[in-house]
Short mmCIF file of C-alpha atoms in Angstrom, two decimals:
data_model
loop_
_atom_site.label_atom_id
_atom_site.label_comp_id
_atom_site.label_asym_id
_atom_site.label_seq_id
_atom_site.Cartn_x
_atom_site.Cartn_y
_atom_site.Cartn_z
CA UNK A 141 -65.63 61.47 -155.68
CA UNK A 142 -62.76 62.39 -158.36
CA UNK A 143 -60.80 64.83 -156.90
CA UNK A 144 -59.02 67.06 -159.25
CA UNK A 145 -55.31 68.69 -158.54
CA UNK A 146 -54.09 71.41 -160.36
CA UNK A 147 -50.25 72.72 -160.10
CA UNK A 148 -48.80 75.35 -160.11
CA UNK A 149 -51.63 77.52 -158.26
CA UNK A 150 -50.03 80.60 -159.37
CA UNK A 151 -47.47 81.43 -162.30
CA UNK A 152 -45.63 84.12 -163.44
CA UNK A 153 -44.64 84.20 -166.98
CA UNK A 154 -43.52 86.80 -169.68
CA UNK A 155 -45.09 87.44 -173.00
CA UNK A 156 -43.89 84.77 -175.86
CA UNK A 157 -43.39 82.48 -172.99
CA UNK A 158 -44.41 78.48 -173.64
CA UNK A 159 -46.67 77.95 -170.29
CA UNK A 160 -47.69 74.08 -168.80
CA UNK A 161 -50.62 73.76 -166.60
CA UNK A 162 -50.93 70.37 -164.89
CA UNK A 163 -53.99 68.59 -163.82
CA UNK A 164 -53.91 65.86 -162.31
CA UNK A 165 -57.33 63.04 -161.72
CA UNK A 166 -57.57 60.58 -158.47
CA UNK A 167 -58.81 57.94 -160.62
CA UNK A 168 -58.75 57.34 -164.10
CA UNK A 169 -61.00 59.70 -166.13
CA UNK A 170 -60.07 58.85 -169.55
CA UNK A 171 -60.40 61.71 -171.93
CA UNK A 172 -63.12 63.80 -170.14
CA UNK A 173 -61.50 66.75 -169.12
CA UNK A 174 -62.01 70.04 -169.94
CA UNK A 175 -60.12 73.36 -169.16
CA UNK A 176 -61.47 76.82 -169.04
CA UNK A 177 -60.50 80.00 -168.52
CA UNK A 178 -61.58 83.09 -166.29
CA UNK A 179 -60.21 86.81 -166.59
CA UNK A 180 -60.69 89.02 -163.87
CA UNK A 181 -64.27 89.80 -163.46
CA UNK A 182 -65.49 87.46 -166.32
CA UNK A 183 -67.25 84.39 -166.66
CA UNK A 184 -65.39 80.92 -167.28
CA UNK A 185 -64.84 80.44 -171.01
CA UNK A 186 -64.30 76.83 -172.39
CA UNK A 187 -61.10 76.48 -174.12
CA UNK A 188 -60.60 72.71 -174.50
CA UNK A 189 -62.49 69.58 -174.09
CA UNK A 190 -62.16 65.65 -174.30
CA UNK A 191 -58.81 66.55 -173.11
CA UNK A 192 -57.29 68.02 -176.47
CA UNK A 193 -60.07 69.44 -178.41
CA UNK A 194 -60.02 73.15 -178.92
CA UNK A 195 -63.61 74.77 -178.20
CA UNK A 196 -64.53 76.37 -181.55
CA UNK A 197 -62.97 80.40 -181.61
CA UNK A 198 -60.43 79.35 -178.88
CA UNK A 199 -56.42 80.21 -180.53
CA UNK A 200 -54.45 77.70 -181.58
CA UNK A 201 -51.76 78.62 -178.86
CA UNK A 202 -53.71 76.81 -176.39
CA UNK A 203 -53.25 73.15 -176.70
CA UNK A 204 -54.39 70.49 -174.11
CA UNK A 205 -52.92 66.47 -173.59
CA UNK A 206 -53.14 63.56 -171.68
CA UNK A 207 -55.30 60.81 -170.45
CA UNK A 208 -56.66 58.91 -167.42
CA UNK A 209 -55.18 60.43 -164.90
CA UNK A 210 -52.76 63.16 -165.41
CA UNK A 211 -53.33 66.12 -168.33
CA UNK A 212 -51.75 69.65 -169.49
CA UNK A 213 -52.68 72.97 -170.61
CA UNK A 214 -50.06 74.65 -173.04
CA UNK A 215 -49.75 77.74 -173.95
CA UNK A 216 -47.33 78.01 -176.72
CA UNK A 217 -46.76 81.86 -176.64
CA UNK A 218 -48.25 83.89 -173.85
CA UNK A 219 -49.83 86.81 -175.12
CA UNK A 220 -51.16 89.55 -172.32
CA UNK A 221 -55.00 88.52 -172.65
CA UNK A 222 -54.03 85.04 -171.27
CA UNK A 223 -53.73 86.81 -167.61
CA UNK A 224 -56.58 84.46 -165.87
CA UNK A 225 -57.08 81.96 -163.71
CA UNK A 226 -57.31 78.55 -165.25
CA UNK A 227 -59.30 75.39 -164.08
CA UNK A 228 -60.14 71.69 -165.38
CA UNK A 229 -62.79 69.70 -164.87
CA UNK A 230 -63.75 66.22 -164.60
CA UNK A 231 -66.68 65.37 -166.57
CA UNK A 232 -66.21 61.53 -166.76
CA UNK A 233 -68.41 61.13 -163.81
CA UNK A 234 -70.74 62.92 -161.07
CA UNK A 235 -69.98 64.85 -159.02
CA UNK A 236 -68.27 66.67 -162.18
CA UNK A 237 -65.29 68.59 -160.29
CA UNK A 238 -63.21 71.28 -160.79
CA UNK A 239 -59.44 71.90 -160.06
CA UNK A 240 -58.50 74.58 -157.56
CA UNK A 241 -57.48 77.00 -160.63
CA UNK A 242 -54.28 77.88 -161.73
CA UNK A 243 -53.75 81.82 -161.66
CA UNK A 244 -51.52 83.22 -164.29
CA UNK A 245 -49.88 86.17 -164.04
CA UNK A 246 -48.29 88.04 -166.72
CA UNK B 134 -77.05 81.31 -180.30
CA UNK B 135 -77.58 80.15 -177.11
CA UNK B 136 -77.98 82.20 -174.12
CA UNK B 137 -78.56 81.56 -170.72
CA UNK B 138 -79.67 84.05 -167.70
CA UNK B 139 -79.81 83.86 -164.24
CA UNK B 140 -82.37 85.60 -161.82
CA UNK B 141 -83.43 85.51 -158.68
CA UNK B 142 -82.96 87.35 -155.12
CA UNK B 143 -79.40 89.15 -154.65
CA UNK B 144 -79.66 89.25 -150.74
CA UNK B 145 -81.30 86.07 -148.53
CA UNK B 146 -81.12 85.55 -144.90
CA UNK B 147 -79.27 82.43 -143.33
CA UNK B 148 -81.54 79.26 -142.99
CA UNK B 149 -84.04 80.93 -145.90
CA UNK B 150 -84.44 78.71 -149.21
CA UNK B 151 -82.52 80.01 -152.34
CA UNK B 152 -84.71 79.27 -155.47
CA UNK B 153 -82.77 80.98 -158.29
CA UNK B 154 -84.25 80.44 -162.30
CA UNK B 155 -82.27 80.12 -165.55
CA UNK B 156 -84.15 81.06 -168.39
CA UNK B 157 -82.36 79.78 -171.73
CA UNK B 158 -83.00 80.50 -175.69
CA UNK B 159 -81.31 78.87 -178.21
CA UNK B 160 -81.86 75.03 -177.80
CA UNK B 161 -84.18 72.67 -176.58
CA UNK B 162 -83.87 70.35 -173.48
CA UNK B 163 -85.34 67.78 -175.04
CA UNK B 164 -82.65 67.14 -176.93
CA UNK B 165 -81.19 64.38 -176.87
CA UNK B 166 -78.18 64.11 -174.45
CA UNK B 167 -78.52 68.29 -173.65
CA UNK B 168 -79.03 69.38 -170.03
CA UNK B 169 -78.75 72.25 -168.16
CA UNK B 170 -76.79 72.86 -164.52
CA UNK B 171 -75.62 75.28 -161.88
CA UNK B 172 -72.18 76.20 -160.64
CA UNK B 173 -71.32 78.56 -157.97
CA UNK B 174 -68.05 80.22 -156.93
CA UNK B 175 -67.45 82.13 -153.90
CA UNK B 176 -66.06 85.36 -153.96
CA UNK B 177 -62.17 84.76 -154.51
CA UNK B 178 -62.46 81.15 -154.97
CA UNK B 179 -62.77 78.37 -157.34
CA UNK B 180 -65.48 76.69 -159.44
CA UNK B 181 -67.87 74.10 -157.49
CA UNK B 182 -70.21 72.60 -159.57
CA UNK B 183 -73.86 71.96 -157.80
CA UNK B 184 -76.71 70.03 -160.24
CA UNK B 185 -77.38 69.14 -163.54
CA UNK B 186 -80.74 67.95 -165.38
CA UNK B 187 -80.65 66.53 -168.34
CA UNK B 188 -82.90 66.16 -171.88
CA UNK B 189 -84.54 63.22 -170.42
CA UNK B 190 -84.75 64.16 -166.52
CA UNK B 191 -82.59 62.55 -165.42
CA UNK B 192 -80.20 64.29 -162.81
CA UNK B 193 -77.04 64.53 -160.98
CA UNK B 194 -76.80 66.42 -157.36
CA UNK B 195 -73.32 67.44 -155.71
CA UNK B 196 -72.90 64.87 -153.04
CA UNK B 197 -72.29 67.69 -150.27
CA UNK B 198 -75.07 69.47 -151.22
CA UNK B 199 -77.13 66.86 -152.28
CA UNK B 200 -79.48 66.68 -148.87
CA UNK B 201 -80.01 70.91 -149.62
CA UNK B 202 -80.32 71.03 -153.65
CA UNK B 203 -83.41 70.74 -156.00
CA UNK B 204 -83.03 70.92 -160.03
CA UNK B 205 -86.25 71.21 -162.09
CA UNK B 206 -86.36 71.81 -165.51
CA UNK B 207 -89.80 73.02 -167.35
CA UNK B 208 -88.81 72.70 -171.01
CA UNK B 209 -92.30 74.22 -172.32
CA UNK B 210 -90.68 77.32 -170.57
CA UNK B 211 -86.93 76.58 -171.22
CA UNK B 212 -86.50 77.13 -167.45
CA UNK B 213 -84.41 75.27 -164.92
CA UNK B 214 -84.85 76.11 -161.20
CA UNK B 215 -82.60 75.42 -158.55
CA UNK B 216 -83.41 75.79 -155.11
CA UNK B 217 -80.85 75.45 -152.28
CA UNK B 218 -82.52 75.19 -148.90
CA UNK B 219 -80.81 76.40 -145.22
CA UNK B 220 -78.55 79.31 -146.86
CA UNK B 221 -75.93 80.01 -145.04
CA UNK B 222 -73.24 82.72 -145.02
CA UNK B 223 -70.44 80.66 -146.86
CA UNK B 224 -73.04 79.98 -149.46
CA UNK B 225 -71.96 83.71 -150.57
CA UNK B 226 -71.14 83.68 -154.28
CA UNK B 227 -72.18 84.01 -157.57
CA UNK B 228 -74.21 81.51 -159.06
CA UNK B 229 -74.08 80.20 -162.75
CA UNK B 230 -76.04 78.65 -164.90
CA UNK B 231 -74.50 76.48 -167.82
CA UNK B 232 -75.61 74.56 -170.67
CA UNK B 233 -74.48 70.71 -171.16
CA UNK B 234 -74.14 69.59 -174.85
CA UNK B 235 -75.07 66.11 -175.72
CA UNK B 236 -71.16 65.20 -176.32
CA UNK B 237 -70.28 64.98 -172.65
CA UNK B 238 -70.89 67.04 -169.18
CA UNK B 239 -68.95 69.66 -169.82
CA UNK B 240 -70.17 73.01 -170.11
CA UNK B 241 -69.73 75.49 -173.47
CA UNK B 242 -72.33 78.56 -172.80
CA UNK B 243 -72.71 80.10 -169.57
CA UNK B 244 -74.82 82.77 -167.79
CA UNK B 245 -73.68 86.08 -166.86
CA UNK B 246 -73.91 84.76 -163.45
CA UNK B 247 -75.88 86.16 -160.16
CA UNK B 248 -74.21 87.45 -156.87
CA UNK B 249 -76.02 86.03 -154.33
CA UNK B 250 -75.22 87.36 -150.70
CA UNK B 251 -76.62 85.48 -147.47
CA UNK B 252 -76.38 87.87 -144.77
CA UNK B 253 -78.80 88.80 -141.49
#
């Protein structure tokens, strides 16, 4: 199985802050990764998939890079309905894993 | 628009069978490269992604679970079961049901979710 490592597992930030998530893949995965995003009480959102593609409605402050085996989240300017937890997933092959979430706080 | 909803019992006893049914609107699945799966997450925790079927049924188990899981899909219905046999209490959580687009497994439209509880 791919296992999927996401750091930090918490962050504080302020508003207007630029925030990096990292994910990182135990084997290559190429470009199939996608990140998505929980607030408190919610269901998961998509915000970005084939690594870098921004889910249709999702702002352009979010940004996502990388390939095979190592990838980021960006937020270019933290705004206070980013506080969530954050997770990607591997979705280059079954079993199609998830990180262990990266919880923002604001 | 797509929807999805999940349904099925909030409270089961350990070693019962868990058969919980998503009943979508808004596509087909059989179209090609679609499918429809379940993900659970336990109160506090993270994401763990359990089955998917796909447009042509074809489908993929969680390895852990595998031996416990079943994923049916009755498209005349646009219904996907899953049943999870020998509950247990850390299968506490809430259970979603997501829909696969034909560009890759990821998963764009999800279900409100269902708490599921396995207590005595």
């Amino acid at each position: 199985d791919i296992q999927m490592t996401q750091s930090p597992s918490s962050l504080s930030a302020s508003v207007g802050d630029r925030v990096t998530i990292i994910c990182r893949a135990s084997q290559g995965i190429s470009n199939s990764l996608a990140w998505y995003q929980q607030t408190p009480g919610r269901v998961p959102k998509l915000l970005i998939y084939a690594a870098s593609t921004l889910q249709s409605g999702v702002p352009s402050r979010f940004s996502g890079s990388g390939s095979g085996t190592d990838f980021t989240l960006t937020i270019s300017s933290l705004q206070p309905e980013d506080l969530a937890t954050y997770y990607c997933q591997n979705y280059h092959s079954a079993p199609y894993t998830f990180g262990q979430g990266t919880k923002l706080e604001i | 628009q797509i929807t999805l909803k999940e349904s099925g019992p909030t409270l089961v006893k350990p070693a019962q069978t868990l058969t919980l049914t998503c009943t979508f609107s808004g596509f087909s699945l059989s179209t090609n490269g679609v499918g429809v799966g379940w993900i659970r997450q336990p109160p506090g925790e993270a994401l763990e992604w359990l089955a998917l079927t796909f447009w042509d049924d074809d489908k993929r188990h969680s390895p852990s679970l595998r031996s416990r899981l079943t994923i049916i899909k009755d498209t005349s219905k646009n219904q996907v079961v899953l049943t999870m046999t020998n509950m247990d209490p850390v299968d506490t959580g809430t259970y979603y049901c997501v829909h696969r687009p034909s560009f890759g497994s990821y998963f764009d439209y999800w279900g409100q979710g269902t708490l599921v509880t396995v207590s005595s």
